[in-house]
Short mmCIF file of C-alpha atoms and ligand atoms in Angstrom, two decimals:
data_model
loop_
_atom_site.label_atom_id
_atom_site.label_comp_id
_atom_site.label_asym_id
_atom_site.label_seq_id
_atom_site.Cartn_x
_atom_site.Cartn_y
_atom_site.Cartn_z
CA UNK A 218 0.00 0.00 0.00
CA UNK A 219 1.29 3.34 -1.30
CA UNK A 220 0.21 6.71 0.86
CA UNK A 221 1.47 8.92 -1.88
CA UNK A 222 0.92 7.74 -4.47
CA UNK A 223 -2.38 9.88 -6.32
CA UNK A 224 -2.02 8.61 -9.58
CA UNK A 225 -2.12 4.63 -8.96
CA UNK A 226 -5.69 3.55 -9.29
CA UNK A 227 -7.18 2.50 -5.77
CA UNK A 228 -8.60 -1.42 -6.70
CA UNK A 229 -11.23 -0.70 -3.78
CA UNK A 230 -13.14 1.15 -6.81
CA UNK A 231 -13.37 -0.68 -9.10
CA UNK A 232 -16.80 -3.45 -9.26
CA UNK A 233 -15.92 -6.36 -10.84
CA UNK A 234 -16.56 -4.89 -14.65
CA UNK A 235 -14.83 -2.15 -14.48
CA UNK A 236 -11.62 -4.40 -12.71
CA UNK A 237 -12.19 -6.75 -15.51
CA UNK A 238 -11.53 -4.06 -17.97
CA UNK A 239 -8.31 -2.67 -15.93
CA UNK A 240 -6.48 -6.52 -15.62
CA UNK A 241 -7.34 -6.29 -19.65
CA UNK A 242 -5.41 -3.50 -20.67
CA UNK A 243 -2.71 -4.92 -18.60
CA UNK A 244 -2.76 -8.02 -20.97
CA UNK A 245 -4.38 -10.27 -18.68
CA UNK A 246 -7.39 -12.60 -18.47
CA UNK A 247 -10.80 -11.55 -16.87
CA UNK A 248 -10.95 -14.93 -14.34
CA UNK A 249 -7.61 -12.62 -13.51
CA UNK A 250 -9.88 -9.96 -11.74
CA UNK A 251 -11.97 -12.37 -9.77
CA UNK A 252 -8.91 -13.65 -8.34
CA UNK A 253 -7.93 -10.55 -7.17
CA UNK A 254 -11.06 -9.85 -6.03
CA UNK A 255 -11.10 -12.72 -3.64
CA UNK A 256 -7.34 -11.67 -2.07
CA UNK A 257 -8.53 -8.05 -1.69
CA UNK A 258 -12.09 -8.74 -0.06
CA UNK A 259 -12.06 -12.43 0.94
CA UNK A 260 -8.96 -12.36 2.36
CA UNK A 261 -8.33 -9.11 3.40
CA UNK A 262 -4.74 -8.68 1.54
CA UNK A 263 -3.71 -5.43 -0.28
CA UNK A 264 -0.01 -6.03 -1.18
CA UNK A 265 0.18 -7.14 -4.20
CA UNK A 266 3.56 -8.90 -3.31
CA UNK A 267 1.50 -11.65 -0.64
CA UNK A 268 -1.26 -12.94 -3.93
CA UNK A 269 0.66 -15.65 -4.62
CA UNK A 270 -1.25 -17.39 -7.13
CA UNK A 271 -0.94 -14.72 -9.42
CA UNK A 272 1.82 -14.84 -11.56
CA UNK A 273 5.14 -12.83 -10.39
CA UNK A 274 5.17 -10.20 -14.01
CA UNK A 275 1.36 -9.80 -13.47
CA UNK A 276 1.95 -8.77 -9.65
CA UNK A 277 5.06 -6.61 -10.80
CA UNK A 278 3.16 -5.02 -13.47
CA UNK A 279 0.17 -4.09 -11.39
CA UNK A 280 2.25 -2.85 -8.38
CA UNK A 281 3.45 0.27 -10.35
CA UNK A 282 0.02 1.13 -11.86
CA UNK A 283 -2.56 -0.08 -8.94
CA UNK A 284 -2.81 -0.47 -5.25
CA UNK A 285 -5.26 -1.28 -2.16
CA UNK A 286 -5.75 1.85 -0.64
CA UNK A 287 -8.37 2.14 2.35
CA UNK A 288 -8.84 5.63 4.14
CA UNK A 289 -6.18 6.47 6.65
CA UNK A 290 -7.23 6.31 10.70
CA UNK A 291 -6.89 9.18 12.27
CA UNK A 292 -8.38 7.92 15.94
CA UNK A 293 -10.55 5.53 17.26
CA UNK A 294 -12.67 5.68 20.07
CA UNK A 295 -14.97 3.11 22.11
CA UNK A 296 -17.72 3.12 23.94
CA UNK A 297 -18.67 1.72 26.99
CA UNK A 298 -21.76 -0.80 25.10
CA UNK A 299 -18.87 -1.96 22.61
CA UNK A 300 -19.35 0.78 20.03
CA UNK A 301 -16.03 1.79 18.17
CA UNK A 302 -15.99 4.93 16.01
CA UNK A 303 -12.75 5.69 13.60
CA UNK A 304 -12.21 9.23 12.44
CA UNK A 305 -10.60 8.63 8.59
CA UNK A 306 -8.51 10.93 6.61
CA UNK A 307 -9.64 12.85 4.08
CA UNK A 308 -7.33 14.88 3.21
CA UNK A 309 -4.77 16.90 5.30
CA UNK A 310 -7.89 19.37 7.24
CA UNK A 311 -11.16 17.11 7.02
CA UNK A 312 -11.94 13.81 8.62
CA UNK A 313 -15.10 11.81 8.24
CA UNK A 314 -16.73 9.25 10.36
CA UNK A 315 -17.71 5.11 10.64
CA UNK A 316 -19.16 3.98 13.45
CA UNK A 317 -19.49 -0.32 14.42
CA UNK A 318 -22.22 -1.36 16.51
CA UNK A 319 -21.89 -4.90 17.84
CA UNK A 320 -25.18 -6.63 18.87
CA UNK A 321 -25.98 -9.99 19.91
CA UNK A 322 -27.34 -11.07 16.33
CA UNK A 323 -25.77 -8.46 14.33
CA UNK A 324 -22.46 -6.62 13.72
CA UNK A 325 -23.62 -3.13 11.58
CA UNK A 326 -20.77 -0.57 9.96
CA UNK A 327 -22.34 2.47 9.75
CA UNK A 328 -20.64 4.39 6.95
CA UNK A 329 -20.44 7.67 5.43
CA UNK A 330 -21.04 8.95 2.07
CA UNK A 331 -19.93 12.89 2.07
CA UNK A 332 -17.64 14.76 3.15
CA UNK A 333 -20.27 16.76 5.65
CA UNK A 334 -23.75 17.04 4.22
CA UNK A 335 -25.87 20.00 1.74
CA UNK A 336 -29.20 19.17 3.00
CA UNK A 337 -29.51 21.05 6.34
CA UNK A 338 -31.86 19.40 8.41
CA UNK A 339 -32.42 21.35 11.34
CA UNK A 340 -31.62 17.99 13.59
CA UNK A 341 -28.65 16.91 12.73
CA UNK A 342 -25.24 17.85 13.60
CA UNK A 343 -23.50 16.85 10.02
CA UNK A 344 -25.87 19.59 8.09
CA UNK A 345 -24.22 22.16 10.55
CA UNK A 346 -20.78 21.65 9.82
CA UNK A 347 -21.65 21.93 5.59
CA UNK A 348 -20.49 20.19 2.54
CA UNK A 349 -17.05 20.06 1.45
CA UNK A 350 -17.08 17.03 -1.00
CA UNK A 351 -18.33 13.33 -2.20
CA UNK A 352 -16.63 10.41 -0.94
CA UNK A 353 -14.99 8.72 -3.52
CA UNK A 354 -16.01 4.97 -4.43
CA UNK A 355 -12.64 3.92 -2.95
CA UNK A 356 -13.28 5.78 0.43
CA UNK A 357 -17.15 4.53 1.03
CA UNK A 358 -15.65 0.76 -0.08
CA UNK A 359 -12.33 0.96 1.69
CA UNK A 360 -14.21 2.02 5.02
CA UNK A 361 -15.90 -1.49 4.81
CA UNK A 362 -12.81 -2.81 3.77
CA UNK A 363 -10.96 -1.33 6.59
CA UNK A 364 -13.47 -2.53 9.47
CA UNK A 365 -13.64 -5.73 8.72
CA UNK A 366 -9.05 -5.80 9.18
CA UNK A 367 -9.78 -3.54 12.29
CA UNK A 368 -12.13 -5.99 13.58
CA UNK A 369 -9.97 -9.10 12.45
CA UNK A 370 -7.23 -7.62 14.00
CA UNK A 371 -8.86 -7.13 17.26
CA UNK A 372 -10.35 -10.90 17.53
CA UNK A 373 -6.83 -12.34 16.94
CA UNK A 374 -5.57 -9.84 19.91
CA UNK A 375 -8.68 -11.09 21.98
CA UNK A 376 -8.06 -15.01 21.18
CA UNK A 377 -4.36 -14.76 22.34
CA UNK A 378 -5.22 -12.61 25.66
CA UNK A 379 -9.22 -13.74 26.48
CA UNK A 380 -9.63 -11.21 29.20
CA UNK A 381 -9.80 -8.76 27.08
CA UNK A 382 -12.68 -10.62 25.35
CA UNK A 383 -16.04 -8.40 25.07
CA UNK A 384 -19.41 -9.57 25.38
CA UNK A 385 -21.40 -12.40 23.32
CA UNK A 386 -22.24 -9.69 20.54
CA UNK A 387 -21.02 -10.22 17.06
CA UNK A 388 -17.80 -9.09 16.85
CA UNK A 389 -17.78 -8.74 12.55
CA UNK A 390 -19.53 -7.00 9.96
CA UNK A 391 -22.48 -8.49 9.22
CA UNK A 392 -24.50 -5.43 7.87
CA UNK A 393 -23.79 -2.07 6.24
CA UNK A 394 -25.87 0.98 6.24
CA UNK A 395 -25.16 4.31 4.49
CA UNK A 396 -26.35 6.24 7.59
CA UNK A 397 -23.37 8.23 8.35
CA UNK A 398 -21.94 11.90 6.94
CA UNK A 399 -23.70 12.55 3.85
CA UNK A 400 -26.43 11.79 1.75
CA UNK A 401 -25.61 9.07 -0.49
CA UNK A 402 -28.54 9.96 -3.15
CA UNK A 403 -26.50 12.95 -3.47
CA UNK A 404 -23.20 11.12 -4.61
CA UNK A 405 -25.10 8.34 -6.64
CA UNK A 406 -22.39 8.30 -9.02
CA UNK A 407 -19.87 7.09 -6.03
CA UNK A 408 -22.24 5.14 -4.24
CA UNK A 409 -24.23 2.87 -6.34
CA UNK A 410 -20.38 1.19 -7.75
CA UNK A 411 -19.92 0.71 -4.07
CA UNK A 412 -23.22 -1.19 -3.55
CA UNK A 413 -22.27 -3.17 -6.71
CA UNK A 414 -19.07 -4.17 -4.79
CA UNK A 415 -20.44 -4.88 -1.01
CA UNK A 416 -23.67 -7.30 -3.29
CA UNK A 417 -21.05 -8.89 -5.44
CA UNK A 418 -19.91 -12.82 -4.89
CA UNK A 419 -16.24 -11.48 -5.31
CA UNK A 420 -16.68 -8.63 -3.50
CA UNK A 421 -18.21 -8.26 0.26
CA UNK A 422 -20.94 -10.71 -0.87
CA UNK A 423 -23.47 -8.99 1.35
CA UNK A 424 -27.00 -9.85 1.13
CA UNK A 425 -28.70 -7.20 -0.05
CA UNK A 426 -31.26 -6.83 2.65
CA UNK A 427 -28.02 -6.38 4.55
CA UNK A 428 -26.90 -3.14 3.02
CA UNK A 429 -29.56 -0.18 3.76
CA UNK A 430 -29.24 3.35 2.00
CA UNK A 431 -31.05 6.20 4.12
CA UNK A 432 -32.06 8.92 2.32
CA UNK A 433 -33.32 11.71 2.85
CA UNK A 434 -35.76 11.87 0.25
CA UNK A 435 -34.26 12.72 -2.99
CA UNK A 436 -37.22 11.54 -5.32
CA UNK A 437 -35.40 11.29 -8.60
CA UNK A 438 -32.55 9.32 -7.28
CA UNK A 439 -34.87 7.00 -5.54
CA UNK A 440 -36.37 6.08 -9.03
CA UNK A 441 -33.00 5.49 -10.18
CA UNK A 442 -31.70 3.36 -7.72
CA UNK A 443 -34.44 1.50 -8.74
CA UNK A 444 -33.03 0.92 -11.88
CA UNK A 445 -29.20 0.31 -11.05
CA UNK A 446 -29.23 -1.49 -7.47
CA UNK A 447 -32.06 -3.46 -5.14
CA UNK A 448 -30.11 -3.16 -1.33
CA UNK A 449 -32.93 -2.14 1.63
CA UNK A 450 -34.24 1.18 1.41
CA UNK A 451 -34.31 3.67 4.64
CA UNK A 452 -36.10 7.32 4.50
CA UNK A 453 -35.59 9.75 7.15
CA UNK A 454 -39.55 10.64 7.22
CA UNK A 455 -39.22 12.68 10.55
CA UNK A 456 -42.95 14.24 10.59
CA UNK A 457 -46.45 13.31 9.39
CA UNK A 458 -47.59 16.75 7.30
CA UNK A 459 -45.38 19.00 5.00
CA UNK A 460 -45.21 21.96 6.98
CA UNK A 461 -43.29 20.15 9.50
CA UNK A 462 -41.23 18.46 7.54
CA UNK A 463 -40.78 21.24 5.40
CA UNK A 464 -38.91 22.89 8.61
CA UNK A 465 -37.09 19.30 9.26
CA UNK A 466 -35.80 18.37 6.10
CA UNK A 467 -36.00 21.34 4.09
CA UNK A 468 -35.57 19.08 0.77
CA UNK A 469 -39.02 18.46 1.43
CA UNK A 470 -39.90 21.64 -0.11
CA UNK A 471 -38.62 20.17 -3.08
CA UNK A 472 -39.77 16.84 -2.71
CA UNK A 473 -43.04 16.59 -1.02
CA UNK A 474 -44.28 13.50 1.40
CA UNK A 475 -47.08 12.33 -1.34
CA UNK A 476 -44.28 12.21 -4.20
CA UNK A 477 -41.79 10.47 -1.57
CA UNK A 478 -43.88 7.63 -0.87
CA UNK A 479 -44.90 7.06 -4.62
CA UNK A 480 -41.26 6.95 -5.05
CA UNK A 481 -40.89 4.17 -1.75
CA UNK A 482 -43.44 1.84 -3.48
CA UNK A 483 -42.14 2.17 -6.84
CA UNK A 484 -38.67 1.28 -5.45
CA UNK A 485 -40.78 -1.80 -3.63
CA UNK A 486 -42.28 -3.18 -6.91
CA UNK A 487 -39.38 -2.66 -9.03
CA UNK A 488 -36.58 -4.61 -6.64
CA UNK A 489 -39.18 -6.70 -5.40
CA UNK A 490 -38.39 -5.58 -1.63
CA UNK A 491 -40.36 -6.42 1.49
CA UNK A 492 -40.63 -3.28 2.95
CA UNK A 493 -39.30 0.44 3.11
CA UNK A 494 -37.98 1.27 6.61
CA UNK A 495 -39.40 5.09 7.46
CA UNK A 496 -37.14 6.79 9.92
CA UNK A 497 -38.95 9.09 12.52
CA UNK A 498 -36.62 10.84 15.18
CA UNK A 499 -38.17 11.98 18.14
CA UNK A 500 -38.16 15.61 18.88
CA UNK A 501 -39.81 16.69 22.16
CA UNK A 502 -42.84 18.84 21.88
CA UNK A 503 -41.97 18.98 18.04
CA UNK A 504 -43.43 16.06 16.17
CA UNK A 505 -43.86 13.44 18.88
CA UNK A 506 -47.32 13.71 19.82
CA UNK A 507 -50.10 10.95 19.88
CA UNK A 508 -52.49 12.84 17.30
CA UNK A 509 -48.91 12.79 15.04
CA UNK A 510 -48.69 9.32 15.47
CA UNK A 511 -51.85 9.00 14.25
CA UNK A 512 -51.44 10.82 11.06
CA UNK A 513 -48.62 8.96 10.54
CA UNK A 514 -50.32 5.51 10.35
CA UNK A 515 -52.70 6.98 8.23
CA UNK A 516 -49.90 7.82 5.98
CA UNK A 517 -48.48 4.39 5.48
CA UNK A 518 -50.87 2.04 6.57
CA UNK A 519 -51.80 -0.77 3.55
CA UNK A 520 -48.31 -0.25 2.41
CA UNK A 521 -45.08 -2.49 3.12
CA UNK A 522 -43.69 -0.15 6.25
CA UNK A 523 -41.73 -0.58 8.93
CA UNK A 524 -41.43 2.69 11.56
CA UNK A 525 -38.41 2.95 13.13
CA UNK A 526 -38.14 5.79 16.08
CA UNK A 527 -35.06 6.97 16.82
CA UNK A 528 -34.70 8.86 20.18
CA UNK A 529 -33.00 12.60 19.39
CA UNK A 530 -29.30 12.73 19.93
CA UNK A 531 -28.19 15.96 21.13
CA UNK A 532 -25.00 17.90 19.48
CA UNK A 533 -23.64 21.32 21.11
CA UNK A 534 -26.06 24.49 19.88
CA UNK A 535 -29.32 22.40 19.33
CA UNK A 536 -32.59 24.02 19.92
CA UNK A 537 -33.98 20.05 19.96
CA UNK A 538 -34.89 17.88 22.75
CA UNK A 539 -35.04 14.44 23.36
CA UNK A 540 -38.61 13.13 23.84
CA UNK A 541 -38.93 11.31 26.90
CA UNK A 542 -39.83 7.59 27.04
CA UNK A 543 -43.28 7.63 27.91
CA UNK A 544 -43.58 9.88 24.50
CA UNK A 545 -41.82 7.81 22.83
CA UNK A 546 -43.69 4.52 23.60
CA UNK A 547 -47.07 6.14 23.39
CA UNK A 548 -46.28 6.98 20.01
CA UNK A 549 -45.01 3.25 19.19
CA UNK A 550 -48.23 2.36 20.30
CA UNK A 551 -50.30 4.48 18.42
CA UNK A 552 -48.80 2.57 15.47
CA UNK A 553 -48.97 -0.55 16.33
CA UNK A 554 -52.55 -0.65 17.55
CA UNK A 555 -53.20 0.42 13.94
CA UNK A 556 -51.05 -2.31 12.49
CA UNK A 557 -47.86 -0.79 11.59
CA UNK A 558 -44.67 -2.44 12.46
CA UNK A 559 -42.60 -0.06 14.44
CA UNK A 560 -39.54 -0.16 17.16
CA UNK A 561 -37.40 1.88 18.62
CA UNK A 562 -33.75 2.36 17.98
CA UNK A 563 -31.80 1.58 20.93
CA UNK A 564 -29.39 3.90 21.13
CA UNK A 565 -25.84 3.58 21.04
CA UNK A 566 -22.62 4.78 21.14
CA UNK A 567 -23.62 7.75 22.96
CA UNK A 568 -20.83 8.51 25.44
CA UNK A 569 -18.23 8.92 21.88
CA UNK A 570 -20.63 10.86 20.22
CA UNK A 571 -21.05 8.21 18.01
CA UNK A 572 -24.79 7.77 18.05
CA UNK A 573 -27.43 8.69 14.93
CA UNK A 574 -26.69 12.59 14.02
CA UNK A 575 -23.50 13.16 16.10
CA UNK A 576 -21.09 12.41 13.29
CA UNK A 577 -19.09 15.49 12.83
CA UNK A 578 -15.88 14.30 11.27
CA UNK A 579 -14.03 17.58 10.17
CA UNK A 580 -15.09 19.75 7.75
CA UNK A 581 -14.65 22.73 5.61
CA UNK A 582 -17.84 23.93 4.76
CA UNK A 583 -17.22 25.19 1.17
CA UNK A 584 -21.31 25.90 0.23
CA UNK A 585 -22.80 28.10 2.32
CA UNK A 586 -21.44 31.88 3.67
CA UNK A 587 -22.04 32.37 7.83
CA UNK A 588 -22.15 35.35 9.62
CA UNK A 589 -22.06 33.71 13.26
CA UNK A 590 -25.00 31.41 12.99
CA UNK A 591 -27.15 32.96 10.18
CA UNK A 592 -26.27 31.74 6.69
CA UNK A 593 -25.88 34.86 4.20
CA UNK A 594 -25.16 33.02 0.68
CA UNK A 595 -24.18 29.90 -0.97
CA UNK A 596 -20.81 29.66 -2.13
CA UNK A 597 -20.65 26.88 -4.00
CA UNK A 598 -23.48 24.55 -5.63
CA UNK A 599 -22.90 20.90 -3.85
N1 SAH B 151 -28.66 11.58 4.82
C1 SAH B 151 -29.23 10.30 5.09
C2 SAH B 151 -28.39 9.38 5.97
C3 SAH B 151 -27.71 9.98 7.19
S1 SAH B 151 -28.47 10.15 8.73
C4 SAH B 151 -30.62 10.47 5.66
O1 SAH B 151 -31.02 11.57 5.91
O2 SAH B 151 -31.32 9.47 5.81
C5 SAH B 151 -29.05 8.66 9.39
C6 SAH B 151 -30.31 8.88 10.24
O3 SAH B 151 -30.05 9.62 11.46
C7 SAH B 151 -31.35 9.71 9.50
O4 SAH B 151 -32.62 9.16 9.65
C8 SAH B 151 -31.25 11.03 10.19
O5 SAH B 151 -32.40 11.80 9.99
C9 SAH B 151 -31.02 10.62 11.62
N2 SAH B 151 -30.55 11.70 12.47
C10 SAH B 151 -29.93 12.84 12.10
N3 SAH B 151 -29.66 13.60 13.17
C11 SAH B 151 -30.12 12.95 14.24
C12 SAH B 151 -30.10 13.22 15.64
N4 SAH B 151 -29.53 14.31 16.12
N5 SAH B 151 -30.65 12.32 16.45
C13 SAH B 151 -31.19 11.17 15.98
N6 SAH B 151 -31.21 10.85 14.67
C14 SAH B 151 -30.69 11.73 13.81
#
């Protein structure tokens, strides 16, 4: 693995055509990328030096035009509950975030897309520190890529000293979800290669009900996923009516709730999915009340739903509170009494700052102008 190196292409983004087509024009056979395939993502190698079936010229050959690059570390922290976050390079002033959550049945990455986020809603703590730029295919793959040695790396340290051994929760990557920095129906052209690659036999060979994409709502991209990739859909719904959501996730304004659920159900028929997952964070006093509830079922009973309510996390400067737990199961209850599957996020990670809407990373907003708090101008179209 080369830091420097800009000009080598980074294998981690390439999907299996488009690595087909590179071993090509290096005069070899296409079987040649699915074997390379299997050393980068089956067995975790990146030097070319250690894939020792492939021939020595071919190694040589690819060693001064390619390499396995993921995103550099730049710290890790863990929580208490078993939650690790790493804050990754990308580039010499900004950092984004991936977060792991082990759980008894379940390991989930949570990975980002962007390099901060355009879309502003008034919740979260990305959309206040702005947009600088997409993720490349390389960085949302090589994140993946780079958990799954992290967590590797950690078993073998835990099997040779078991004291340090955590709990009984799954201790690798068993699911990915696109709900970090970022909207990834923003960066489409990054993210749907990377999809291709975690789906693939020769890549991650994740299931693709275990790869969700959370979006905030961006109707045209949701009818062309449709088209180009079938993993589990998310949408951050956050509020029943379009005035409130208007104020919550001001795309909404663009994109109104009628033409975002069309958009859910198409995606449904087309990919042949079992259900759309509707995110709803709970905001005390804001959208959290029992008649809210009830326009919510309304909303999305018949359909193929699944509610899930995710307690607010707090970030410094929020005008937001946390709804307490009596609100929060009331409103669970509301849906379920009118047959709507619905839980509530457990939350996680908290004490790192690690949990839904804390991800921060570092980042040089480079589309909007401040004065203090109040934006004044956009600099620069995301
Ligand atoms: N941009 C995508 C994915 C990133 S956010 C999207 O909007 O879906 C992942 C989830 O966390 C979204 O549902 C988002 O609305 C939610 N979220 C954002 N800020 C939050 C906060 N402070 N507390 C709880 N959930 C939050």
């Amino acid at each position: 693995m080369n830091a420097q190196s800009a000009e080598l292409t980074n294998l981690l983004g390439l999907p299996r055509a488009e690595l087909t087509e590179f071993v090509a024009q290096l005069g070899s056979q296409p079987f040649r990328a699915r074997q390379l395939m299997s050393w980068i993502y089956k067995r975790g190698i990146g030097e070319f030096t250690d894939m020792t079936d492939l021939a020595k010229d071919f190694r040589a050959r690819l060693a001064r035009v390619a390499e396995v690059r993921p995103p550099e570390i730049v710290g890790v922290q863990r929580s208490a509950d078993g939650t690790r976050k790493w804050l990754l390079k990308a580039d010499a002033a900004q950092a984004f975030e991936m977060v792991f959550i082990p759980e008894p049945d379940r390991g989930t990455l949570c990975i980002s897309s962007q390099v901060g986020c355009a879309l502003d809603c008034s919740f979260c703590s990305t959309a206040q520190q702005g947009y600088n730029r997409n993720l490349t295919t390389a960085e949302i793959v090589g994140q993946v890529w780079l958990a799954v040695r992290e967590l590797e790396q950690e078993e073998r340290a835990a099997v040779a000293a078991p004291a340090a051994a955590g709990s009984g929760d799954e201790r690798h990557v068993t699911n990915v979800v696109l709900m970090g920095m970022g909207e990834p129906l923003a960066n489409f052209r990054n993210v749907v290669p990377a999809l291709g690659i975690f789906l693939d036999d020769f890549g991650l060979d994740l299931s693709r009900r275990r790869v969700t994409l959370s979006t905030s709502g961006l109707v045209p991209q949701i009818y062309r996923l449709a088209q180009e990739s079938n993993v589990a859909l998310a949408v951050s719904l956050h509020a029943p009516d379009d005035a409130l959501r208007n104020e919550l996730v001001p795309i909404n304004r663009k994109h109104p709730i009628a033409e975002l659920l069309q958009a859910c159900w198409h995606y449904l028929d087309e990919r042949n999915g079992r259900s759309v997952t509707f995110e709803y964070v709970m905001l005390d006093g804001v959208n959290d009340s029992p008649a809210q509830a009830r326009a919510l079922a309304r909303l999305l009973q018949g359909h193929p739903a699944k509610v899930n309510l995710i307690p607010f996390n707090p970030f410094p400067g929020t005008r937001y509170r946390r709804s307490p737990p009596q609100a929060i199961q009331r409103f669970r209850d509301e849906l379920l009494q009118r047959g709507l599957l619905a839980t509530i996020r457990r939350t996680r990670g908290e004490d790192i700052d690690a949990a839904c809407g804390q991800l921060a990373g570092r980042v040089i907003d480079r589309t909007t102008v401040r004065l203090g708090n109040k934006v004044i101008g956009v600099a620069v179209q995301p």
